[in-house]
Coordinates of C-alpha atoms and ligand atoms in Angstrom, one line a residue:
C683 CA 11.6 157.5 203.4
R684 CA 9.8 155.5 206.0
A685 CA 11.3 157.0 209.1
E686 CA 10.7 160.6 207.9
T687 CA 7.2 160.0 206.6
S688 CA 4.2 160.8 208.9
V689 CA 0.8 160.0 207.7
M690 CA -2.5 161.5 208.6
V691 CA -5.6 159.5 207.6
N692 CA -8.9 161.1 207.0
A693 CA -11.2 159.7 208.2
C694 CA -10.2 156.9 210.6
T695 CA -13.9 156.5 211.4
G696 CA -14.6 155.2 208.0
K697 CA -14.2 151.6 206.8
M698 CA -11.4 152.4 204.3
G699 CA -9.8 155.1 206.5
H700 CA -9.5 152.7 209.4
A701 CA -8.1 149.9 207.2
V702 CA -5.5 152.3 205.8
A703 CA -4.5 153.6 209.2
E704 CA -3.9 150.0 210.4
A705 CA -1.8 149.3 207.2
V706 CA 0.2 152.5 208.0
V707 CA 1.0 151.2 211.4
R708 CA 1.8 147.7 210.1
A709 CA 4.2 149.3 207.6
G710 CA 6.1 151.0 210.4
L711 CA 5.2 154.5 209.3
D712 CA 4.4 157.3 211.8
L713 CA 0.6 157.5 212.1
I714 CA -0.5 161.0 213.2
P715 CA -3.0 160.5 216.1
F716 CA -5.4 163.0 214.6
S717 CA -8.0 162.5 211.9
I718 CA -10.3 165.0 210.2
T719 CA -13.8 163.8 210.0
G720 CA -17.4 164.8 209.7
E721 CA -18.4 167.4 212.3
S722 CA -20.9 165.5 214.3
E723 CA -18.7 162.4 214.6
A724 CA -15.8 164.5 216.0
V725 CA -18.0 165.8 218.8
V726 CA -19.9 162.6 219.5
V727 CA -17.2 159.9 219.1
G728 CA -14.1 161.9 220.3
N729 CA -11.5 159.4 219.4
V730 CA -11.1 156.1 217.6
G731 CA -8.6 153.3 218.3
V732 CA -6.3 152.2 215.5
S733 CA -4.1 149.2 216.4
G734 CA -4.1 150.4 220.0
I735 CA -3.4 154.1 219.1
P736 CA -6.1 156.5 220.2
V737 CA -6.7 158.8 217.2
Q738 CA -8.4 162.1 218.1
L739 CA -11.1 163.2 215.7
V740 CA -11.1 166.7 214.5
G741 CA -14.1 168.4 213.1
A742 CA -14.1 171.0 210.2
D743 CA -14.1 174.0 212.5
K744 CA -10.8 172.9 214.2
R745 CA -9.0 171.4 211.3
Q746 CA -7.0 174.4 210.2
Q747 CA -5.5 174.8 213.7
A748 CA -4.8 171.1 214.0
I749 CA -3.1 171.0 210.6
S750 CA -1.0 174.0 211.3
D751 CA 0.2 172.4 214.5
I752 CA 0.9 169.1 213.0
M753 CA 2.8 170.5 210.0
R754 CA 5.0 172.5 212.3
D755 CA 6.0 169.3 214.1
K756 CA 6.0 166.9 211.1
P757 CA 7.5 168.5 208.0
G758 CA 7.3 165.1 206.1
L759 CA 3.5 164.9 206.5
I760 CA 1.4 163.2 203.9
V761 CA -2.4 163.1 204.1
V762 CA -4.5 160.2 202.9
D763 CA -8.2 160.9 202.1
F764 CA -10.8 158.2 202.2
T765 CA -14.0 160.2 203.0
L766 CA -17.1 160.5 200.9
P767 CA -17.7 161.7 197.3
G768 CA -19.3 164.9 198.5
A769 CA -16.2 165.8 200.5
V770 CA -13.6 165.2 197.8
N771 CA -13.2 168.7 196.3
E772 CA -13.5 170.6 199.6
N773 CA -11.0 168.4 201.3
A774 CA -8.5 168.5 198.4
K775 CA -8.8 172.3 198.3
F776 CA -8.0 172.3 202.0
Y777 CA -4.9 170.2 201.5
C778 CA -3.8 172.3 198.5
D779 CA -4.3 175.6 200.4
N780 CA -2.0 174.2 203.1
G781 CA 0.6 172.9 200.6
L782 CA 0.0 169.4 201.9
P783 CA 0.9 166.4 199.7
F784 CA -2.0 164.0 199.6
V785 CA -3.2 160.6 198.4
M786 CA -6.8 160.8 197.3
G787 CA -8.5 157.4 197.5
T788 CA -12.0 158.8 197.7
T789 CA -14.1 158.3 194.6
G790 CA -16.5 160.7 193.0
G791 CA -16.8 164.5 193.3
D792 CA -15.7 166.7 190.4
R793 CA -12.6 165.0 189.1
V794 CA -11.7 167.7 186.6
Q795 CA -11.9 170.3 189.4
L796 CA -9.8 168.1 191.6
T797 CA -7.0 167.8 189.1
R798 CA -7.2 171.6 188.3
D799 CA -7.0 172.6 192.0
T800 CA -4.1 170.2 192.6
E801 CA -2.2 171.4 189.5
E802 CA -2.6 175.0 190.4
S803 CA -1.5 174.5 194.0
G804 CA 1.7 172.6 193.0
V805 CA 1.3 170.0 195.7
Y806 CA 2.4 166.4 195.2
A807 CA -0.5 164.0 195.0
V808 CA -1.5 160.5 194.0
I809 CA -5.1 160.5 192.9
A810 CA -6.6 157.0 192.3
P811 CA -10.1 155.8 192.6
Q812 CA -8.7 152.2 192.6
M813 CA -5.8 151.5 194.9
G814 CA -5.7 147.7 194.4
K815 CA -2.4 147.4 192.5
Q816 CA -3.1 144.1 190.9
V817 CA -6.6 145.3 189.8
V818 CA -5.0 148.4 188.4
A819 CA -2.4 146.3 186.6
F820 CA -5.2 144.2 185.1
Q821 CA -7.2 147.3 184.1
A822 CA -4.1 148.9 182.4
T823 CA -3.4 145.6 180.6
M824 CA -6.9 145.5 179.1
E825 CA -6.4 149.1 178.0
M826 CA -3.1 148.2 176.4
M827 CA -4.7 145.1 174.7
A828 CA -7.5 147.4 173.3
Q829 CA -4.9 149.9 172.0
N830 CA -2.6 147.3 170.5
F831 CA -5.2 144.9 169.1
P832 CA -8.4 146.9 168.4
G833 CA -11.2 144.6 167.2
A834 CA -9.5 141.5 168.6
F835 CA -12.9 140.4 170.1
S836 CA -14.9 141.6 167.2
G837 CA -18.5 140.4 167.3
Y838 CA -18.1 138.7 170.7
K839 CA -20.9 139.0 173.1
L840 CA -20.0 140.5 176.5
S841 CA -21.7 140.0 179.8
V842 CA -20.5 141.7 183.0
R843 CA -21.5 141.0 186.6
E844 CA -20.1 142.9 189.6
S845 CA -20.9 142.1 193.2
H846 CA -20.2 144.5 196.1
Q847 CA -21.5 145.1 199.6
R848 CA -25.2 146.0 199.7
T849 CA -24.4 149.7 200.7
K850 CA -22.6 150.4 197.4
V851 CA -25.4 151.9 195.3
D852 CA -23.5 152.9 192.2
T853 CA -22.0 150.6 189.5
S854 CA -18.3 149.9 190.0
G855 CA -16.1 152.5 188.3
T856 CA -13.5 149.8 187.6
A857 CA -16.0 147.7 185.8
K858 CA -17.1 150.7 183.7
E859 CA -13.4 151.3 182.8
I860 CA -12.8 147.7 181.8
V861 CA -16.0 147.7 179.7
R862 CA -14.6 150.7 177.7
S863 CA -11.6 148.5 176.8
F864 CA -13.9 145.7 175.7
Q865 CA -15.8 148.2 173.5
Q866 CA -12.5 149.1 171.7
L867 CA -11.8 145.4 171.4
G868 CA -14.9 145.2 169.2
V869 CA -17.5 143.4 171.3
E870 CA -21.2 143.6 170.3
P871 CA -22.7 146.9 171.4
F872 CA -22.6 147.0 175.2
E873 CA -23.3 150.0 177.3
V874 CA -22.2 150.4 180.9
D875 CA -25.8 150.3 182.1
A876 CA -25.9 146.7 181.0
I877 CA -23.4 145.8 183.8
Q878 CA -25.3 143.6 186.2
R879 CA -25.0 144.9 189.8
V880 CA -25.4 142.1 192.3
R881 CA -26.3 143.4 195.8
E882 CA -28.5 140.6 197.2
A883 CA -26.8 138.3 199.7
G884 CA -28.5 135.1 198.4
Q885 CA -27.3 135.7 194.8
Q886 CA -23.9 136.9 196.0
M887 CA -23.2 133.7 197.9
G888 CA -25.1 131.3 195.6
E889 CA -24.1 132.5 192.1
M890 CA -20.9 134.6 192.7
H891 CA -19.5 132.4 195.5
V892 CA -18.9 135.4 197.8
P893 CA -18.0 134.0 201.3
E894 CA -20.6 134.9 203.9
K895 CA -18.0 136.8 206.0
A896 CA -17.3 139.0 203.0
L897 CA -20.8 140.2 202.4
S898 CA -20.1 143.5 204.1
G899 CA -16.9 144.1 202.1
H900 CA -16.0 142.6 198.7
A901 CA -15.6 143.3 195.0
F902 CA -16.2 140.3 192.8
H903 CA -16.2 141.0 189.0
T904 CA -16.7 138.6 186.1
Y905 CA -16.4 139.6 182.5
H906 CA -17.6 136.9 180.1
L907 CA -17.1 136.9 176.3
T908 CA -18.7 134.5 173.9
S909 CA -17.8 134.2 170.2
P910 CA -20.5 134.9 167.6
D911 CA -21.0 131.1 166.9
G912 CA -20.8 130.2 170.6
T913 CA -17.7 127.9 170.2
V914 CA -15.3 130.1 172.1
N915 CA -15.6 131.5 175.6
F916 CA -13.3 133.8 177.6
E917 CA -13.7 134.8 181.2
F918 CA -11.8 137.4 183.1
Q919 CA -12.4 137.5 186.9
H920 CA -11.1 139.4 189.9
N921 CA -12.5 138.6 193.2
V922 CA -11.5 140.7 196.2
V923 CA -12.4 139.9 199.8
G924 CA -12.2 142.7 202.3
R925 CA -10.3 146.0 202.0
E926 CA -6.7 145.0 202.7
I927 CA -5.7 145.2 199.0
Y928 CA -6.7 148.9 198.8
A929 CA -5.1 149.7 202.2
E930 CA -1.8 148.1 201.3
G931 CA -1.8 149.8 197.9
T932 CA -2.5 153.1 199.6
V933 CA 0.6 152.7 201.8
D934 CA 2.6 152.0 198.6
A935 CA 1.2 155.2 197.1
V936 CA 2.3 157.1 200.2
L937 CA 5.9 155.7 200.1
F938 CA 6.0 156.4 196.3
L939 CA 4.9 160.0 196.9
A940 CA 7.4 160.5 199.7
S941 CA 10.2 159.4 197.4
K942 CA 8.9 161.8 194.6
I943 CA 8.9 164.7 197.1
K944 CA 12.4 163.8 198.2
E945 CA 13.8 163.8 194.7
K946 CA 11.9 167.0 193.9
A947 CA 10.3 165.3 190.9
E948 CA 9.0 167.6 188.1
Q949 CA 5.8 165.6 187.7
R950 CA 3.6 166.3 190.7
I951 CA 0.3 164.5 190.1
F952 CA 0.4 160.7 189.8
N953 CA -2.0 157.7 189.6
M954 CA -1.6 154.1 190.5
V955 CA -0.2 153.2 187.1
D956 CA 2.7 155.5 187.9
V957 CA 3.2 153.7 191.2
L958 CA 3.2 150.4 189.5
R959 CA 5.5 151.6 186.7
A960 CA 8.0 152.8 189.3
G961 CA 8.1 149.2 190.7
A962 CA 7.1 150.9 194.0
M963 CA 5.6 147.8 195.5
R964 CA 6.8 146.3 198.8
Ligands
LIG2170 P1 -17.4 155.1 204.9 O1 -18.8 155.6 204.8 O2 -17.1 153.9 205.8 O3 -16.4 156.2 205.5 C1 -16.4 157.6 205.1 C2 -15.9 158.4 206.3 O4 -15.7 159.8 205.8 C3 -16.9 158.5 207.5 O5 -16.2 158.1 208.6 C4 -17.3 159.9 207.5 O6 -17.6 160.4 208.8 C5 -16.1 160.6 206.9 N1 -16.5 162.0 206.3 C6 -17.6 162.4 205.8 N2 -17.5 163.7 205.4 C7 -16.2 164.1 205.7 C8 -15.5 165.3 205.6 N3 -16.1 166.3 205.1 N4 -14.2 165.3 206.1 C9 -13.7 164.3 206.6 N5 -14.3 163.1 206.8 C10 -15.6 163.0 206.3 O7 -16.9 154.8 203.4 P2 -15.7 153.8 202.9 O8 -16.3 152.5 202.6 O9 -14.6 153.9 203.9 O10 -15.3 154.5 201.5 C11 -14.8 155.8 201.5 C12 -14.5 156.2 200.0 O11 -13.4 155.4 199.5 C13 -15.6 156.1 199.0 O12 -15.6 157.1 198.1 C14 -15.2 154.8 198.3 O13 -15.8 154.7 197.0 C15 -13.7 154.9 198.3 N6 -13.0 153.7 198.1 C16 -11.9 153.8 197.3 C17 -11.1 152.7 197.1 C18 -9.8 152.8 196.3 O14 -9.1 151.8 196.0 N7 -9.4 154.1 195.9 C19 -11.4 151.5 197.7 C20 -12.5 151.4 198.5 C21 -13.3 152.5 198.7

């Protein structure tokens, strides 16, 4: 599917968007040299370089024209969205209205509405707030453990710490999901607001061992379980430096989606577990 697949990344001005666009080029896919972005940026910045390719920024008022032109030239177009939670539903609606398959990596927004709009439009989409394949595999494994062995960690005391770049204000959605599995596994009452958010550089480097160069982009999670009598300890940890894992996972999602479109699959909306199940990893 690679040769026929063209990818538009919105927005290449963002940290994730830029990393994904670079991964698209690395994978040998056709990167569309246009990117839909926030209005003011399109006017002020003009274009942004991705691996030597000047990508023209398109503001909201010109996006319909730009998309119509691109779709005419590139029938195998797939859009990737890494924008902001406030833009999720509006952008998805725009892709749906244009019959454009998309990979939605952006978190937040109204997720129920997002699924409903996508279903109603009939477009193919991968919607995943976590694109890191190995993290998703871990998350899914914990869920399976909880389903298969409910109460296996009955009475254990849980503590959770997650460290992310200072600009991430909310608690990690992935950590919240994993806590839900631990709840089913029977740990002592633990609510998601007990997850410790670490955002201070000294603590990140000193206690969580985050490398200094990763302070502006990392995801370090530690889940610690202690038995009621304190004689047994379990620790699960996933420490991600940078954004490459998400960017590469997104390219896998694009290739997976391209193959589903090609085979005219009945199912049209997928998540990263579907991508993993298909063995669709390079
Ligand atoms: P960022 O602030 O660096 O980039 C966001 C970009 O979106 C900016 O360039 C901004 O101009 C642009 N934008 C804002 N409104 C827009 C609109 N209406 N249309 C088009 N573009 C618009 O943020 P980031 O760190 O790149 O994160 C982006 C999103 O990706 C967040 O929701 C984050 O939580 C999510 N994320 C998801 C994963 C994953 O694995 N799925 C991984 C990391 C981050």
